[in-house]
Short mmCIF file of C-alpha atoms in Angstrom, two decimals:
data_model
loop_
_atom_site.label_atom_id
_atom_site.label_comp_id
_atom_site.label_asym_id
_atom_site.label_seq_id
_atom_site.Cartn_x
_atom_site.Cartn_y
_atom_site.Cartn_z
CA MET M 623 0.00 0.00 0.00
CA PRO M 624 1.57 3.35 -1.02
CA VAL M 625 2.13 5.60 2.00
CA ALA M 626 0.80 8.51 -0.07
CA LEU M 627 -2.64 6.86 0.00
CA LEU M 628 -2.59 7.10 3.80
CA ALA M 629 -1.73 10.81 3.58
CA LEU M 630 -4.66 11.32 1.23
CA ALA M 631 -6.89 9.34 3.61
CA LEU M 632 -5.79 11.50 6.58
CA SER M 633 -6.61 14.63 4.57
CA ALA M 634 -9.99 13.15 3.65
CA PHE M 635 -10.57 12.43 7.35
CA ALA M 636 -9.96 16.07 8.27
CA ILE M 637 -12.12 17.43 5.45
CA GLY M 638 -14.91 14.92 6.12
CA THR M 639 -14.96 15.74 9.81
CA THR M 640 -15.39 19.47 9.24
CA GLU M 641 -18.16 18.85 6.70
CA PHE M 642 -20.20 16.31 8.66
CA VAL M 643 -19.61 17.24 12.32
CA ILE M 644 -21.92 20.26 11.99
CA MET M 645 -24.82 17.80 11.71
CA GLY M 646 -24.20 16.44 15.19
CA LEU M 647 -23.75 19.98 16.56
CA LEU M 648 -26.83 21.60 14.97
CA PRO M 649 -28.67 21.99 18.31
CA GLU M 650 -25.59 23.58 19.98
CA VAL M 651 -24.85 25.91 17.06
CA ALA M 652 -28.51 26.94 16.73
CA GLY M 653 -28.77 27.65 20.45
CA ASP M 654 -25.51 29.60 20.68
CA LEU M 655 -26.18 31.73 17.59
CA GLN M 656 -29.90 32.05 18.39
CA VAL M 657 -31.27 30.63 15.12
CA THR M 658 -33.73 27.80 14.39
CA ILE M 659 -32.69 24.22 13.57
CA PRO M 660 -33.71 24.61 9.87
CA SER M 661 -31.70 27.86 9.72
CA ALA M 662 -28.69 26.11 11.23
CA GLY M 663 -29.23 23.42 8.60
CA TRP M 664 -28.40 26.06 5.98
CA LEU M 665 -24.81 25.89 7.25
CA ILE M 666 -24.78 22.43 5.69
CA SER M 667 -26.30 23.68 2.44
CA GLY M 668 -24.03 26.73 2.37
CA TYR M 669 -20.94 24.55 2.70
CA ALA M 670 -22.23 22.21 0.00
CA LEU M 671 -22.93 25.08 -2.40
CA GLY M 672 -19.46 26.47 -1.67
CA VAL M 673 -18.00 23.14 -2.74
CA ALA M 674 -20.23 22.90 -5.80
CA ILE M 675 -19.34 26.37 -7.06
CA GLY M 676 -15.75 26.48 -5.87
CA ALA M 677 -14.63 23.02 -6.98
CA PRO M 678 -14.54 23.54 -10.77
CA ILE M 679 -13.24 27.09 -10.32
CA MET M 680 -10.36 25.89 -8.12
CA ALA M 681 -9.68 23.01 -10.52
CA LEU M 682 -9.34 25.41 -13.44
CA LEU M 683 -7.32 27.99 -11.48
CA THR M 684 -4.83 25.31 -10.42
CA ALA M 685 -4.91 23.39 -13.72
CA LYS M 686 -1.31 24.26 -14.65
CA LEU M 687 0.09 23.44 -11.21
CA PRO M 688 1.49 19.99 -10.40
CA ARG M 689 -1.07 17.90 -8.55
CA LYS M 690 1.09 17.61 -5.42
CA ARG M 691 1.49 21.38 -5.12
CA THR M 692 -2.24 21.86 -5.73
CA LEU M 693 -3.23 19.45 -2.95
CA ILE M 694 -0.86 21.14 -0.49
CA LEU M 695 -2.25 24.59 -1.40
CA LEU M 696 -5.82 23.36 -0.92
CA MET M 697 -4.97 21.97 2.52
CA ILE M 698 -3.66 25.42 3.55
CA ILE M 699 -7.04 26.93 2.59
CA PHE M 700 -8.74 24.20 4.62
CA ILE M 701 -6.75 25.03 7.76
CA ILE M 702 -7.47 28.76 7.41
CA GLY M 703 -11.18 28.09 6.91
CA ASN M 704 -11.49 26.02 10.08
CA VAL M 705 -9.69 28.65 12.14
CA LEU M 706 -12.20 31.21 10.84
CA CYS M 707 -15.08 28.86 11.82
CA ALA M 708 -13.72 28.64 15.36
CA LEU M 709 -13.46 32.43 15.58
CA ALA M 710 -16.89 33.22 14.06
CA TYR M 711 -19.19 34.93 16.59
CA THR M 712 -22.29 35.42 14.41
CA TYR M 713 -24.33 33.18 12.11
CA ASN M 714 -23.34 35.17 9.00
CA LEU M 715 -19.63 35.02 9.84
CA LEU M 716 -19.85 31.27 10.44
CA MET M 717 -21.58 30.83 7.09
CA LEU M 718 -18.81 32.83 5.40
CA ALA M 719 -16.13 30.76 7.14
CA ARG M 720 -17.84 27.53 6.08
CA VAL M 721 -17.86 28.71 2.46
CA VAL M 722 -14.13 29.56 2.64
CA THR M 723 -13.44 26.08 3.99
CA ALA M 724 -15.59 24.55 1.26
CA LEU M 725 -13.47 26.10 -1.51
CA CYS M 726 -10.75 23.48 -1.01
CA HIS M 727 -13.07 20.51 -0.53
CA GLY M 728 -14.23 19.60 -4.03
CA ALA M 729 -10.94 20.19 -5.80
CA PHE M 730 -9.05 18.24 -3.13
CA PHE M 731 -11.25 15.17 -3.37
CA GLY M 732 -11.44 15.37 -7.16
CA ILE M 733 -7.71 15.74 -7.77
CA GLY M 734 -6.88 13.48 -4.84
CA ALA M 735 -8.98 10.69 -6.35
CA VAL M 736 -7.06 11.00 -9.64
CA VAL M 737 -3.76 10.85 -7.73
CA ALA M 738 -4.96 7.84 -5.71
CA ALA M 739 -5.92 5.96 -8.87
CA SER M 740 -2.54 6.76 -10.45
CA LEU M 741 -0.67 5.16 -7.53
CA VAL M 742 -1.92 1.63 -8.24
CA ALA M 743 -2.16 -0.81 -11.13
CA PRO M 744 -5.19 -0.86 -13.47
CA GLY M 745 -7.96 -3.02 -12.06
CA ARG M 746 -7.37 -1.74 -8.53
CA GLN M 747 -8.27 1.89 -9.13
CA ALA M 748 -11.71 1.77 -7.52
CA SER M 749 -10.18 0.16 -4.44
CA ALA M 750 -7.49 2.88 -4.30
CA VAL M 751 -10.16 5.59 -4.53
CA ALA M 752 -12.13 3.73 -1.85
CA LEU M 753 -9.05 3.71 0.39
CA MET M 754 -8.72 7.47 0.10
CA PHE M 755 -12.43 7.85 0.82
CA THR M 756 -11.99 5.56 3.83
CA GLY M 757 -10.66 8.70 5.49
CA LEU M 758 -14.03 10.27 4.78
CA THR M 759 -15.89 7.32 6.27
CA LEU M 760 -13.57 7.22 9.30
CA ALA M 761 -14.46 10.86 9.78
CA ASN M 762 -17.96 9.57 10.45
CA VAL M 763 -16.76 6.66 12.60
CA LEU M 764 -14.40 8.74 14.75
CA GLY M 765 -14.34 12.39 13.73
CA VAL M 766 -18.07 13.14 13.83
CA PRO M 767 -19.00 11.35 17.08
CA LEU M 768 -15.84 12.51 18.87
CA GLY M 769 -16.22 16.01 17.44
CA THR M 770 -19.87 16.05 18.51
CA TRP M 771 -18.99 14.87 22.02
CA PHE M 772 -16.09 17.34 22.22
CA GLY M 773 -18.32 20.18 21.03
CA GLN M 774 -21.07 19.31 23.51
CA LEU M 775 -18.50 19.23 26.32
CA PHE M 776 -16.32 22.27 25.49
CA GLY M 777 -18.46 24.21 23.01
CA TRP M 778 -18.85 23.74 19.28
CA ARG M 779 -15.97 26.13 18.51
CA ALA M 780 -13.50 23.77 20.19
CA THR M 781 -14.36 21.14 17.59
CA PHE M 782 -13.24 23.39 14.73
CA TRP M 783 -9.97 24.19 16.52
CA GLY M 784 -9.39 20.45 16.78
CA VAL M 785 -10.08 19.92 13.08
CA ALA M 786 -7.64 22.70 12.18
CA ILE M 787 -4.91 20.86 14.12
CA ILE M 788 -5.68 17.62 12.27
CA GLY M 789 -5.42 19.62 9.04
CA ILE M 790 -1.89 20.70 9.98
CA PHE M 791 -0.84 17.06 10.43
CA ALA M 792 -2.40 16.21 7.06
CA PHE M 793 -0.56 19.12 5.46
CA ILE M 794 2.78 17.76 6.73
CA ALA M 795 1.92 14.21 5.59
CA LEU M 796 1.15 15.42 2.06
CA ILE M 797 4.47 17.27 1.80
CA VAL M 798 6.46 14.26 3.00
CA SER M 799 4.73 11.37 1.21
CA LEU M 800 3.17 12.52 -2.07
CA PRO M 801 5.45 11.65 -5.00
CA THR M 802 6.47 14.32 -7.47
CA ASN M 803 5.41 13.08 -10.88
CA LYS M 804 7.98 14.47 -13.30
CA GLU M 805 6.12 12.85 -16.24
CA GLU M 806 2.90 14.68 -15.41
CA LYS M 807 1.78 16.55 -18.50
CA PRO M 808 0.54 20.15 -18.24
CA VAL M 809 -3.21 20.53 -18.54
CA HIS M 810 -4.69 22.45 -21.46
CA LEU M 811 -7.88 24.25 -20.49
CA ALA M 812 -9.41 23.83 -23.96
CA SER M 813 -9.11 20.04 -23.83
CA GLU M 814 -10.43 19.99 -20.26
CA VAL M 815 -13.54 21.96 -21.22
CA SER M 816 -14.10 20.00 -24.47
CA ALA M 817 -14.38 16.79 -22.44
CA LEU M 818 -17.65 18.14 -21.01
CA ALA M 819 -19.46 17.55 -24.33
CA ASN M 820 -20.12 13.92 -23.38
CA GLY M 821 -23.82 13.41 -22.59
CA LYS M 822 -23.12 10.24 -20.57
CA LEU M 823 -20.85 12.28 -18.33
CA TRP M 824 -23.72 14.61 -17.42
CA LEU M 825 -26.02 11.67 -16.72
CA SER M 826 -23.33 10.27 -14.44
CA LEU M 827 -23.05 13.61 -12.63
CA LEU M 828 -26.84 13.75 -12.27
CA MET M 829 -26.67 10.29 -10.71
CA THR M 830 -24.25 11.66 -8.13
CA VAL M 831 -26.58 14.60 -7.39
CA PHE M 832 -29.50 12.33 -6.50
CA PHE M 833 -27.29 9.94 -4.54
CA ALA M 834 -26.08 12.79 -2.34
CA ALA M 835 -29.57 14.31 -2.08
CA ALA M 836 -30.94 10.98 -0.84
CA MET M 837 -28.13 10.67 1.69
CA PHE M 838 -28.25 14.18 3.10
CA ALA M 839 -32.03 14.56 3.19
CA LEU M 840 -31.82 12.04 6.02
CA PHE M 841 -28.31 12.57 7.38
CA SER M 842 -28.63 16.35 7.78
CA TYR M 843 -31.42 15.98 10.34
CA ILE M 844 -30.35 12.74 11.97
CA ALA M 845 -29.57 14.40 15.34
CA PRO M 846 -33.01 16.00 15.92
CA LEU M 847 -34.70 12.86 14.53
CA LEU M 848 -32.86 10.61 16.98
CA LEU M 849 -33.46 12.99 19.89
CA GLN M 850 -37.15 13.71 19.27
CA VAL M 851 -38.44 10.53 17.60
CA THR M 852 -36.18 7.69 18.77
CA GLY M 853 -35.85 9.38 22.16
CA ILE M 854 -32.15 8.88 22.83
CA SER M 855 -29.81 11.16 24.79
CA ASP M 856 -27.13 13.51 23.48
CA ARG M 857 -24.55 10.83 24.25
CA GLY M 858 -26.71 8.33 22.40
CA VAL M 859 -26.57 10.55 19.31
CA SER M 860 -22.77 10.39 19.40
CA TRP M 861 -22.82 6.59 19.64
CA THR M 862 -25.32 6.33 16.80
CA LEU M 863 -23.13 8.56 14.63
CA PHE M 864 -20.27 6.19 15.44
CA LEU M 865 -22.40 3.25 14.29
CA ILE M 866 -23.35 5.07 11.09
CA GLY M 867 -19.69 5.83 10.45
CA ALA M 868 -18.83 2.14 10.88
CA GLY M 869 -21.48 1.28 8.30
CA LEU M 870 -20.14 3.91 5.91
CA THR M 871 -16.62 2.49 6.25
CA VAL M 872 -17.66 -1.11 5.62
CA GLY M 873 -19.85 -0.05 2.69
CA ASN M 874 -17.05 2.03 1.15
CA ILE M 875 -14.63 -0.92 1.18
CA LEU M 876 -17.20 -3.36 -0.21
CA GLY M 877 -18.30 -0.81 -2.80
CA GLY M 878 -14.71 -0.39 -4.01
CA LYS M 879 -14.28 -4.13 -4.53
CA LEU M 880 -17.68 -4.42 -6.21
CA ALA M 881 -16.95 -1.46 -8.51
CA ASP M 882 -13.60 -3.02 -9.49
CA TRP M 883 -15.67 -5.97 -10.71
CA LYS M 884 -18.59 -4.13 -12.35
CA VAL M 885 -19.53 -0.49 -11.80
CA SER M 886 -23.03 -0.73 -13.25
CA PHE M 887 -24.14 -3.57 -10.97
CA SER M 888 -22.64 -1.95 -7.86
CA LEU M 889 -24.47 1.34 -8.47
CA ILE M 890 -27.85 -0.19 -9.34
CA LEU M 891 -27.71 -2.38 -6.23
CA SER M 892 -26.62 0.49 -3.97
CA PHE M 893 -29.34 2.91 -5.13
CA SER M 894 -31.98 0.21 -4.63
CA LEU M 895 -30.80 -0.52 -1.08
CA ILE M 896 -30.58 3.18 -0.15
CA ALA M 897 -34.24 3.63 -1.14
CA ILE M 898 -35.33 0.52 0.76
CA PHE M 899 -33.49 1.28 4.01
CA SER M 900 -34.47 4.96 3.99
CA LEU M 901 -38.13 4.06 3.67
CA LEU M 902 -37.76 1.39 6.34
CA PHE M 903 -36.23 3.88 8.76
CA SER M 904 -39.39 6.01 8.72
CA TRP M 905 -40.98 3.10 10.61
CA THR M 906 -38.03 1.71 12.63
CA SER M 907 -37.02 5.17 13.91
CA HIS M 908 -39.57 4.74 16.73
CA ALA M 909 -37.73 1.73 18.22
CA LEU M 910 -34.12 2.10 19.41
CA TRP M 911 -32.58 -1.20 18.32
CA LEU M 912 -34.49 -1.39 15.05
CA ALA M 913 -33.42 2.17 14.31
CA GLU M 914 -29.76 1.39 15.01
CA ILE M 915 -29.77 -1.72 12.78
CA THR M 916 -31.53 0.10 9.95
CA LEU M 917 -29.13 3.05 10.09
CA PHE M 918 -26.11 0.74 9.96
CA LEU M 919 -27.47 -1.04 6.86
CA TRP M 920 -28.47 2.30 5.31
CA ALA M 921 -24.94 3.62 5.87
CA MET M 922 -23.39 0.54 4.26
CA ALA M 923 -25.58 0.90 1.17
CA THR M 924 -24.92 4.63 0.99
CA PHE M 925 -21.12 4.68 0.86
CA ALA M 926 -20.92 1.51 -1.21
CA THR M 927 -21.99 3.89 -3.97
CA VAL M 928 -19.10 6.36 -3.72
CA PRO M 929 -16.18 4.53 -5.44
CA GLY M 930 -18.37 3.49 -8.37
CA LEU M 931 -19.70 7.01 -8.87
CA GLN M 932 -16.18 8.50 -8.91
CA ILE M 933 -14.73 5.89 -11.28
CA ASN M 934 -17.80 6.05 -13.54
CA VAL M 935 -17.46 9.81 -14.00
CA VAL M 936 -13.74 9.60 -14.80
CA ARG M 937 -14.51 6.80 -17.28
CA HIS M 938 -16.81 9.11 -19.23
CA GLY M 939 -14.46 12.10 -18.98
CA LYS M 940 -11.10 10.37 -19.29
CA ASP M 941 -9.63 13.20 -21.40
CA ALA M 942 -9.96 15.63 -18.48
CA PRO M 943 -9.68 13.54 -15.27
CA ASN M 944 -8.91 16.47 -12.94
CA LEU M 945 -11.88 18.55 -14.02
CA VAL M 946 -14.51 15.80 -14.29
CA SER M 947 -13.43 14.17 -11.02
CA THR M 948 -13.75 17.56 -9.34
CA LEU M 949 -17.11 18.16 -11.01
CA ASN M 950 -18.30 14.90 -9.47
CA ILE M 951 -17.51 16.29 -6.03
CA SER M 952 -19.42 19.43 -7.03
CA ALA M 953 -22.36 17.27 -8.07
CA PHE M 954 -22.13 15.47 -4.73
CA ASN M 955 -22.41 18.76 -2.90
CA VAL M 956 -25.21 20.08 -5.10
CA GLY M 957 -27.04 16.96 -3.99
CA ASN M 958 -25.94 17.64 -0.40
CA ALA M 959 -27.54 21.09 -0.54
CA LEU M 960 -30.64 19.74 -2.29
CA GLY M 961 -31.05 16.98 0.26
CA ALA M 962 -30.62 19.31 3.25
CA TRP M 963 -33.15 21.71 1.69
CA VAL M 964 -35.67 18.92 1.02
CA GLY M 965 -35.34 17.62 4.57
CA GLY M 966 -35.78 21.12 6.01
CA ALA M 967 -38.76 21.80 3.72
CA VAL M 968 -40.47 18.61 4.88
CA ILE M 969 -40.03 19.72 8.50
CA ASP M 970 -41.13 23.31 7.83
CA LYS M 971 -44.28 22.12 6.02
CA GLY M 972 -45.33 20.28 9.16
CA TYR M 973 -45.05 16.72 7.85
CA GLY M 974 -42.93 15.69 10.82
CA LEU M 975 -39.44 14.30 11.23
CA THR M 976 -40.48 10.76 10.28
CA SER M 977 -41.38 12.02 6.79
CA VAL M 978 -37.74 12.98 6.16
CA PRO M 979 -36.63 9.36 5.48
CA VAL M 980 -39.57 8.97 3.07
CA ALA M 981 -38.36 12.01 1.12
CA ALA M 982 -34.84 10.52 1.11
CA ALA M 983 -36.21 7.25 -0.30
CA ALA M 984 -37.98 9.15 -3.08
CA LEU M 985 -34.75 10.93 -4.03
CA ALA M 986 -32.89 7.59 -4.11
CA ALA M 987 -35.60 6.16 -6.37
CA VAL M 988 -35.08 9.04 -8.83
CA GLY M 989 -31.33 8.36 -8.68
CA LEU M 990 -31.98 4.70 -9.49
CA VAL M 991 -33.96 5.71 -12.58
CA VAL M 992 -31.09 7.95 -13.76
CA CYS M 993 -28.68 5.09 -13.07
CA LEU M 994 -30.69 2.66 -15.20
CA ILE M 995 -30.93 5.20 -18.04
CA THR M 996 -27.17 5.88 -17.88
CA PHE M 997 -26.12 2.26 -18.13
CA ARG M 998 -28.74 1.45 -20.71
CA LYS M 999 -27.25 4.19 -22.91
CA SER M 1000 -23.73 2.89 -22.28
CA GLY M 1001 -24.63 -0.71 -22.95
CA GLY M 1002 -24.17 -1.71 -19.32
CA GLN M 1003 -20.41 -1.18 -19.49
CA GLY M 1004 -18.88 -0.33 -16.15
CA GLU M 1005 -15.17 -0.96 -16.30
CA ALA M 1006 -12.75 1.54 -14.84
CA VAL M 1007 -10.13 3.16 -17.00
CA ARG M 1008 -6.72 4.55 -16.26
CA ALA M 1009 -7.03 7.93 -14.55
#
């Protein structure tokens, strides 16, 4: 296993923690800044939109830089953004700090996934991408529950200080371990943009949008749902987030191996299971143990989708891997914002928290339809290509 993959995974852990930990701290942030839970939920959407808009812009601005230098620069922006989050004393300033942090997110994951795939032999690329994204899933296993607990104990600002420190360690690891690829060819913006003319690429990106929307419609409001419907304590929320993170990690690893075999099958299966388990949770959320089991299975199905989505997009945009891989992260965060908005709208309309998983299931069903259309148009082919 290349050591550089571990450095990428540590970076993904830091970035994933700062993105997802806000979900476990929504009640604390809302109370401290004197806003409603749905308003605090906009901090999730604002971050996601910052990624969606900033990712392709950052990819193009750094197109002529070597990938190693780009990843190091993006990690510096990440550290600065988290320090600003910790210092923010109003809702608007926190939103601005979240957007600054988000600027590095999409480009880092997009370019980092290309670098991860380049470090291994063909046929293992999905697994290499999955290993990098294991840092993201471990952020949910360790970073989110520990960050939530730490924020509940010492204040939510302390969590962002902690994430900034992790970012510094990741920054050092990237400098030390990432290889300098002297054979890396300079990127031509015209060829990067021309790769976007592929219709299958846009269907693949739309697939990612609905995957993320289905995930975050439920995940964004998991803390209030567990507190008010399942009836568990604040500490119980942290343990449940740990369980969800474990499911995400297992699913990510299995999804990487399945996508190495056949991308189309792995994505169709994952979308189907996300819809089923989301719908099931609207019923099992009333019973503690049934809720915990359902959330673990839902988490497995959810992140089993990620490696296949990333490899599938690069397959359809192989002439511009940096840009299309980054656009996939943008699509993920467009879906993130859409899902958080849908979940908040369901709550605001008075349908109740248990209707949120139903909305998530509906979004997953739409994603499944897009998935079937995509692979029907591509003849069911789902093999990864060299990044």
